[in-house]
Amino acid sequence: MYVFGQAPRFFFSGCVGYFAGNIVNAHITAFVARRSSNPDSELKNLFPITVGIFVDLMVFMTMAYLGKLSFIVIFSMTFNYWILNVLWVLIAKPFIGWTLRWAKTE
């Protein structure tokens, strides 16, 4: 019962974190695009993505585990998951670029 009783907390935390991270990502992307001369630069897109991921994880982890774990543990988990997510984005980014270029030529 305890495991399933926590599901609404995690679901709500995940939704709020997802929306917060995406809103931050969108605002930073729009700001960078207005200030940039090359709107298609893949390198400039990494900054908003990494900040959005961090906000998503921080909101989710805090809402999901506040009162259950100490803030130090929550921040440590957030930072570790953030590093893993950023590494995944760096690994996947070239494949996404290749796929988009392939789709545009078809």
mmCIF file of N, CA, C and O in Angstrom, residues 13-62:
data_model
loop_
_atom_site.group_PDB
_atom_site.id
_atom_site.type_symbol
_atom_site.label_atom_id
_atom_site.label_comp_id
_atom_site.label_asym_id
_atom_site.label_seq_id
_atom_site.Cartn_x
_atom_site.Cartn_y
_atom_site.Cartn_z
ATOM 1 N N SER A 13 4.316 15.568 -9.010
ATOM 2 C CA SER A 13 5.666 16.143 -9.039
ATOM 3 C C SER A 13 6.266 16.066 -10.436
ATOM 4 O O SER A 13 6.913 17.006 -10.902
ATOM 5 N N GLY A 14 6.056 14.943 -11.107
ATOM 6 C CA GLY A 14 6.571 14.775 -12.466
ATOM 7 C C GLY A 14 5.943 15.744 -13.440
ATOM 8 O O GLY A 14 6.628 16.329 -14.288
ATOM 9 N N CYS A 15 4.634 15.936 -13.328
ATOM 10 C CA CYS A 15 3.937 16.873 -14.225
ATOM 11 C C CYS A 15 4.399 18.305 -14.001
ATOM 12 O O CYS A 15 4.698 19.029 -14.956
ATOM 13 N N VAL A 16 4.463 18.735 -12.742
ATOM 14 C CA VAL A 16 4.891 20.107 -12.435
ATOM 15 C C VAL A 16 6.342 20.315 -12.870
ATOM 16 O O VAL A 16 6.683 21.339 -13.466
ATOM 17 N N GLY A 17 7.204 19.352 -12.577
ATOM 18 C CA GLY A 17 8.604 19.463 -12.981
ATOM 19 C C GLY A 17 8.772 19.524 -14.491
ATOM 20 O O GLY A 17 9.547 20.321 -15.014
ATOM 21 N N TYR A 18 8.014 18.683 -15.199
ATOM 22 C CA TYR A 18 8.067 18.663 -16.664
ATOM 23 C C TYR A 18 7.673 20.018 -17.246
ATOM 24 O O TYR A 18 8.361 20.570 -18.098
ATOM 25 N N PHE A 19 6.546 20.562 -16.779
ATOM 26 C CA PHE A 19 6.094 21.853 -17.296
ATOM 27 C C PHE A 19 7.056 22.978 -16.924
ATOM 28 O O PHE A 19 7.359 23.841 -17.757
ATOM 29 N N ALA A 20 7.566 22.980 -15.700
ATOM 30 C CA ALA A 20 8.509 24.026 -15.286
ATOM 31 C C ALA A 20 9.786 23.969 -16.131
ATOM 32 O O ALA A 20 10.277 25.000 -16.606
ATOM 33 N N GLY A 21 10.324 22.769 -16.332
ATOM 34 C CA GLY A 21 11.537 22.624 -17.136
ATOM 35 C C GLY A 21 11.335 23.045 -18.576
ATOM 36 O O GLY A 21 12.194 23.703 -19.167
ATOM 37 N N ASN A 22 10.190 22.694 -19.149
ATOM 38 C CA ASN A 22 9.917 23.069 -20.538
ATOM 39 C C ASN A 22 9.657 24.558 -20.706
ATOM 40 O O ASN A 22 10.032 25.146 -21.723
ATOM 41 N N ILE A 23 9.015 25.181 -19.729
ATOM 42 C CA ILE A 23 8.794 26.630 -19.805
ATOM 43 C C ILE A 23 10.129 27.366 -19.726
ATOM 44 O O ILE A 23 10.386 28.297 -20.505
ATOM 45 N N VAL A 24 10.994 26.948 -18.813
ATOM 46 C CA VAL A 24 12.326 27.569 -18.708
ATOM 47 C C VAL A 24 13.104 27.347 -19.998
ATOM 48 O O VAL A 24 13.732 28.276 -20.522
ATOM 49 N N ASN A 25 13.073 26.127 -20.519
ATOM 50 C CA ASN A 25 13.758 25.812 -21.772
ATOM 51 C C ASN A 25 13.254 26.705 -22.903
ATOM 52 O O ASN A 25 14.047 27.267 -23.668
ATOM 53 N N ALA A 26 11.941 26.861 -23.025
ATOM 54 C CA ALA A 26 11.369 27.672 -24.100
ATOM 55 C C ALA A 26 11.757 29.140 -23.970
ATOM 56 O O ALA A 26 12.100 29.793 -24.968
ATOM 57 N N HIS A 27 11.717 29.672 -22.757
ATOM 58 C CA HIS A 27 12.076 31.078 -22.570
ATOM 59 C C HIS A 27 13.552 31.345 -22.857
ATOM 60 O O HIS A 27 13.889 32.339 -23.509
ATOM 61 N N ILE A 28 14.417 30.457 -22.399
ATOM 62 C CA ILE A 28 15.843 30.644 -22.661
ATOM 63 C C ILE A 28 16.135 30.467 -24.151
ATOM 64 O O ILE A 28 16.930 31.210 -24.727
ATOM 65 N N THR A 29 15.484 29.496 -24.790
ATOM 66 C CA THR A 29 15.671 29.291 -26.229
ATOM 67 C C THR A 29 15.238 30.522 -27.015
ATOM 68 O O THR A 29 15.944 30.965 -27.933
ATOM 69 N N ALA A 30 14.098 31.112 -26.660
ATOM 70 C CA ALA A 30 13.623 32.315 -27.350
ATOM 71 C C ALA A 30 14.570 33.480 -27.119
ATOM 72 O O ALA A 30 14.878 34.241 -28.051
ATOM 73 N N PHE A 31 15.078 33.623 -25.902
ATOM 74 C CA PHE A 31 16.011 34.702 -25.592
ATOM 75 C C PHE A 31 17.301 34.553 -26.391
ATOM 76 O O PHE A 31 17.791 35.511 -26.987
ATOM 77 N N VAL A 32 17.840 33.336 -26.420
ATOM 78 C CA VAL A 32 19.087 33.082 -27.152
ATOM 79 C C VAL A 32 18.864 33.268 -28.653
ATOM 80 O O VAL A 32 19.723 33.809 -29.355
ATOM 81 N N ALA A 33 17.716 32.844 -29.162
ATOM 82 C CA ALA A 33 17.433 32.980 -30.595
ATOM 83 C C ALA A 33 17.340 34.445 -31.007
ATOM 84 O O ALA A 33 17.779 34.815 -32.096
ATOM 85 N N ARG A 34 16.783 35.289 -30.138
ATOM 86 C CA ARG A 34 16.698 36.721 -30.454
ATOM 87 C C ARG A 34 18.078 37.366 -30.491
ATOM 88 O O ARG A 34 18.318 38.296 -31.246
ATOM 89 N N ARG A 35 18.990 36.894 -29.672
ATOM 90 C CA ARG A 35 20.317 37.492 -29.563
ATOM 91 C C ARG A 35 21.354 36.852 -30.484
ATOM 92 O O ARG A 35 22.451 37.347 -30.609
ATOM 93 N N SER A 36 21.000 35.755 -31.119
ATOM 94 C CA SER A 36 21.965 34.995 -31.904
ATOM 95 C C SER A 36 21.843 35.328 -33.383
ATOM 96 O O SER A 36 20.764 35.576 -33.905
ATOM 97 N N SER A 37 22.983 35.279 -34.058
ATOM 98 C CA SER A 37 22.978 35.504 -35.505
ATOM 99 C C SER A 37 22.731 34.199 -36.272
ATOM 100 O O SER A 37 22.296 34.237 -37.413
ATOM 101 N N ASN A 38 23.026 33.070 -35.655
ATOM 102 C CA ASN A 38 22.821 31.765 -36.291
ATOM 103 C C ASN A 38 21.771 30.982 -35.498
ATOM 104 O O ASN A 38 22.093 30.329 -34.511
ATOM 105 N N PRO A 39 20.513 31.023 -35.926
ATOM 106 C CA PRO A 39 19.458 30.380 -35.141
ATOM 107 C C PRO A 39 19.514 28.854 -35.138
ATOM 108 O O PRO A 39 18.896 28.225 -34.296
ATOM 109 N N ASP A 40 20.245 28.242 -36.057
ATOM 110 C CA ASP A 40 20.292 26.780 -36.144
ATOM 111 C C ASP A 40 21.523 26.168 -35.486
ATOM 112 O O ASP A 40 21.773 24.988 -35.666
ATOM 113 N N SER A 41 22.267 26.955 -34.743
ATOM 114 C CA SER A 41 23.457 26.439 -34.103
ATOM 115 C C SER A 41 23.084 25.395 -33.055
ATOM 116 O O SER A 41 22.317 25.667 -32.135
ATOM 117 N N GLU A 42 23.630 24.182 -33.208
ATOM 118 C CA GLU A 42 23.308 23.121 -32.257
ATOM 119 C C GLU A 42 23.949 23.373 -30.909
ATOM 120 O O GLU A 42 23.409 22.985 -29.874
ATOM 121 N N LEU A 43 25.090 24.043 -30.887
ATOM 122 C CA LEU A 43 25.782 24.290 -29.633
ATOM 123 C C LEU A 43 24.996 25.242 -28.742
ATOM 124 O O LEU A 43 24.916 25.046 -27.533
ATOM 125 N N LYS A 44 24.380 26.266 -29.341
ATOM 126 C CA LYS A 44 23.626 27.220 -28.527
ATOM 127 C C LYS A 44 22.344 26.614 -27.976
ATOM 128 O O LYS A 44 21.781 27.117 -27.007
ATOM 129 N N ASN A 45 21.873 25.533 -28.561
ATOM 130 C CA ASN A 45 20.676 24.862 -28.055
ATOM 131 C C ASN A 45 20.964 24.004 -26.822
ATOM 132 O O ASN A 45 20.042 23.649 -26.098
ATOM 133 N N LEU A 46 22.217 23.675 -26.571
ATOM 134 C CA LEU A 46 22.556 22.840 -25.425
ATOM 135 C C LEU A 46 22.327 23.559 -24.101
ATOM 136 O O LEU A 46 21.907 22.940 -23.124
ATOM 137 N N PHE A 47 22.593 24.856 -24.052
ATOM 138 C CA PHE A 47 22.430 25.592 -22.803
ATOM 139 C C PHE A 47 20.979 25.578 -22.320
ATOM 140 O O PHE A 47 20.710 25.207 -21.166
ATOM 141 N N PRO A 48 20.004 25.973 -23.154
ATOM 142 C CA PRO A 48 18.618 25.916 -22.669
ATOM 143 C C PRO A 48 18.162 24.502 -22.293
ATOM 144 O O PRO A 48 17.411 24.326 -21.337
ATOM 145 N N ILE A 49 18.630 23.513 -23.022
ATOM 146 C CA ILE A 49 18.251 22.135 -22.722
ATOM 147 C C ILE A 49 18.770 21.725 -21.351
ATOM 148 O O ILE A 49 18.030 21.170 -20.532
ATOM 149 N N THR A 50 20.037 22.020 -21.076
ATOM 150 C CA THR A 50 20.620 21.615 -19.797
ATOM 151 C C THR A 50 19.996 22.368 -18.620
ATOM 152 O O THR A 50 19.771 21.780 -17.568
ATOM 153 N N VAL A 51 19.686 23.643 -18.807
ATOM 154 C CA VAL A 51 19.030 24.402 -17.737
ATOM 155 C C VAL A 51 17.610 23.882 -17.521
ATOM 156 O O VAL A 51 17.165 23.717 -16.379
ATOM 157 N N GLY A 52 16.888 23.606 -18.600
ATOM 158 C CA GLY A 52 15.545 23.060 -18.481
ATOM 159 C C GLY A 52 15.528 21.713 -17.780
ATOM 160 O O GLY A 52 14.651 21.442 -16.951
ATOM 161 N N ILE A 53 16.493 20.861 -18.093
ATOM 162 C CA ILE A 53 16.596 19.564 -17.432
ATOM 163 C C ILE A 53 16.845 19.755 -15.938
ATOM 164 O O ILE A 53 16.241 19.082 -15.101
ATOM 165 N N PHE A 54 17.727 20.692 -15.597
ATOM 166 C CA PHE A 54 18.030 20.922 -14.185
ATOM 167 C C PHE A 54 16.796 21.419 -13.433
ATOM 168 O O PHE A 54 16.501 20.955 -12.327
ATOM 169 N N VAL A 55 16.063 22.353 -14.022
ATOM 170 C CA VAL A 55 14.848 22.861 -13.377
ATOM 171 C C VAL A 55 13.827 21.731 -13.222
ATOM 172 O O VAL A 55 13.210 21.579 -12.160
ATOM 173 N N ASP A 56 13.638 20.948 -14.259
ATOM 174 C CA ASP A 56 12.720 19.811 -14.210
ATOM 175 C C ASP A 56 13.086 18.887 -13.056
ATOM 176 O O ASP A 56 12.237 18.538 -12.221
ATOM 177 N N LEU A 57 14.344 18.492 -12.993
ATOM 178 C CA LEU A 57 14.778 17.567 -11.949
ATOM 179 C C LEU A 57 14.685 18.185 -10.560
ATOM 180 O O LEU A 57 14.280 17.518 -9.605
ATOM 181 N N MET A 58 15.054 19.453 -10.430
ATOM 182 C CA MET A 58 15.020 20.096 -9.116
ATOM 183 C C MET A 58 13.595 20.194 -8.592
ATOM 184 O O MET A 58 13.331 19.899 -7.419
ATOM 185 N N VAL A 59 12.663 20.587 -9.452
ATOM 186 C CA VAL A 59 11.262 20.681 -9.033
ATOM 187 C C VAL A 59 10.730 19.294 -8.699
ATOM 188 O O VAL A 59 10.105 19.089 -7.647
ATOM 189 N N PHE A 60 10.975 18.329 -9.573
ATOM 190 C CA PHE A 60 10.472 16.977 -9.329
ATOM 191 C C PHE A 60 11.040 16.384 -8.050
ATOM 192 O O PHE A 60 10.294 15.890 -7.196
ATOM 193 N N MET A 61 12.352 16.402 -7.915
ATOM 194 C CA MET A 61 12.990 15.783 -6.754
ATOM 195 C C MET A 61 12.552 16.457 -5.457
ATOM 196 O O MET A 61 12.298 15.782 -4.453
ATOM 197 N N THR A 62 12.456 17.780 -5.470
ATOM 198 C CA THR A 62 12.061 18.490 -4.263
ATOM 199 C C THR A 62 10.623 18.153 -3.881
ATOM 200 O O THR A 62 10.338 17.853 -2.719
#
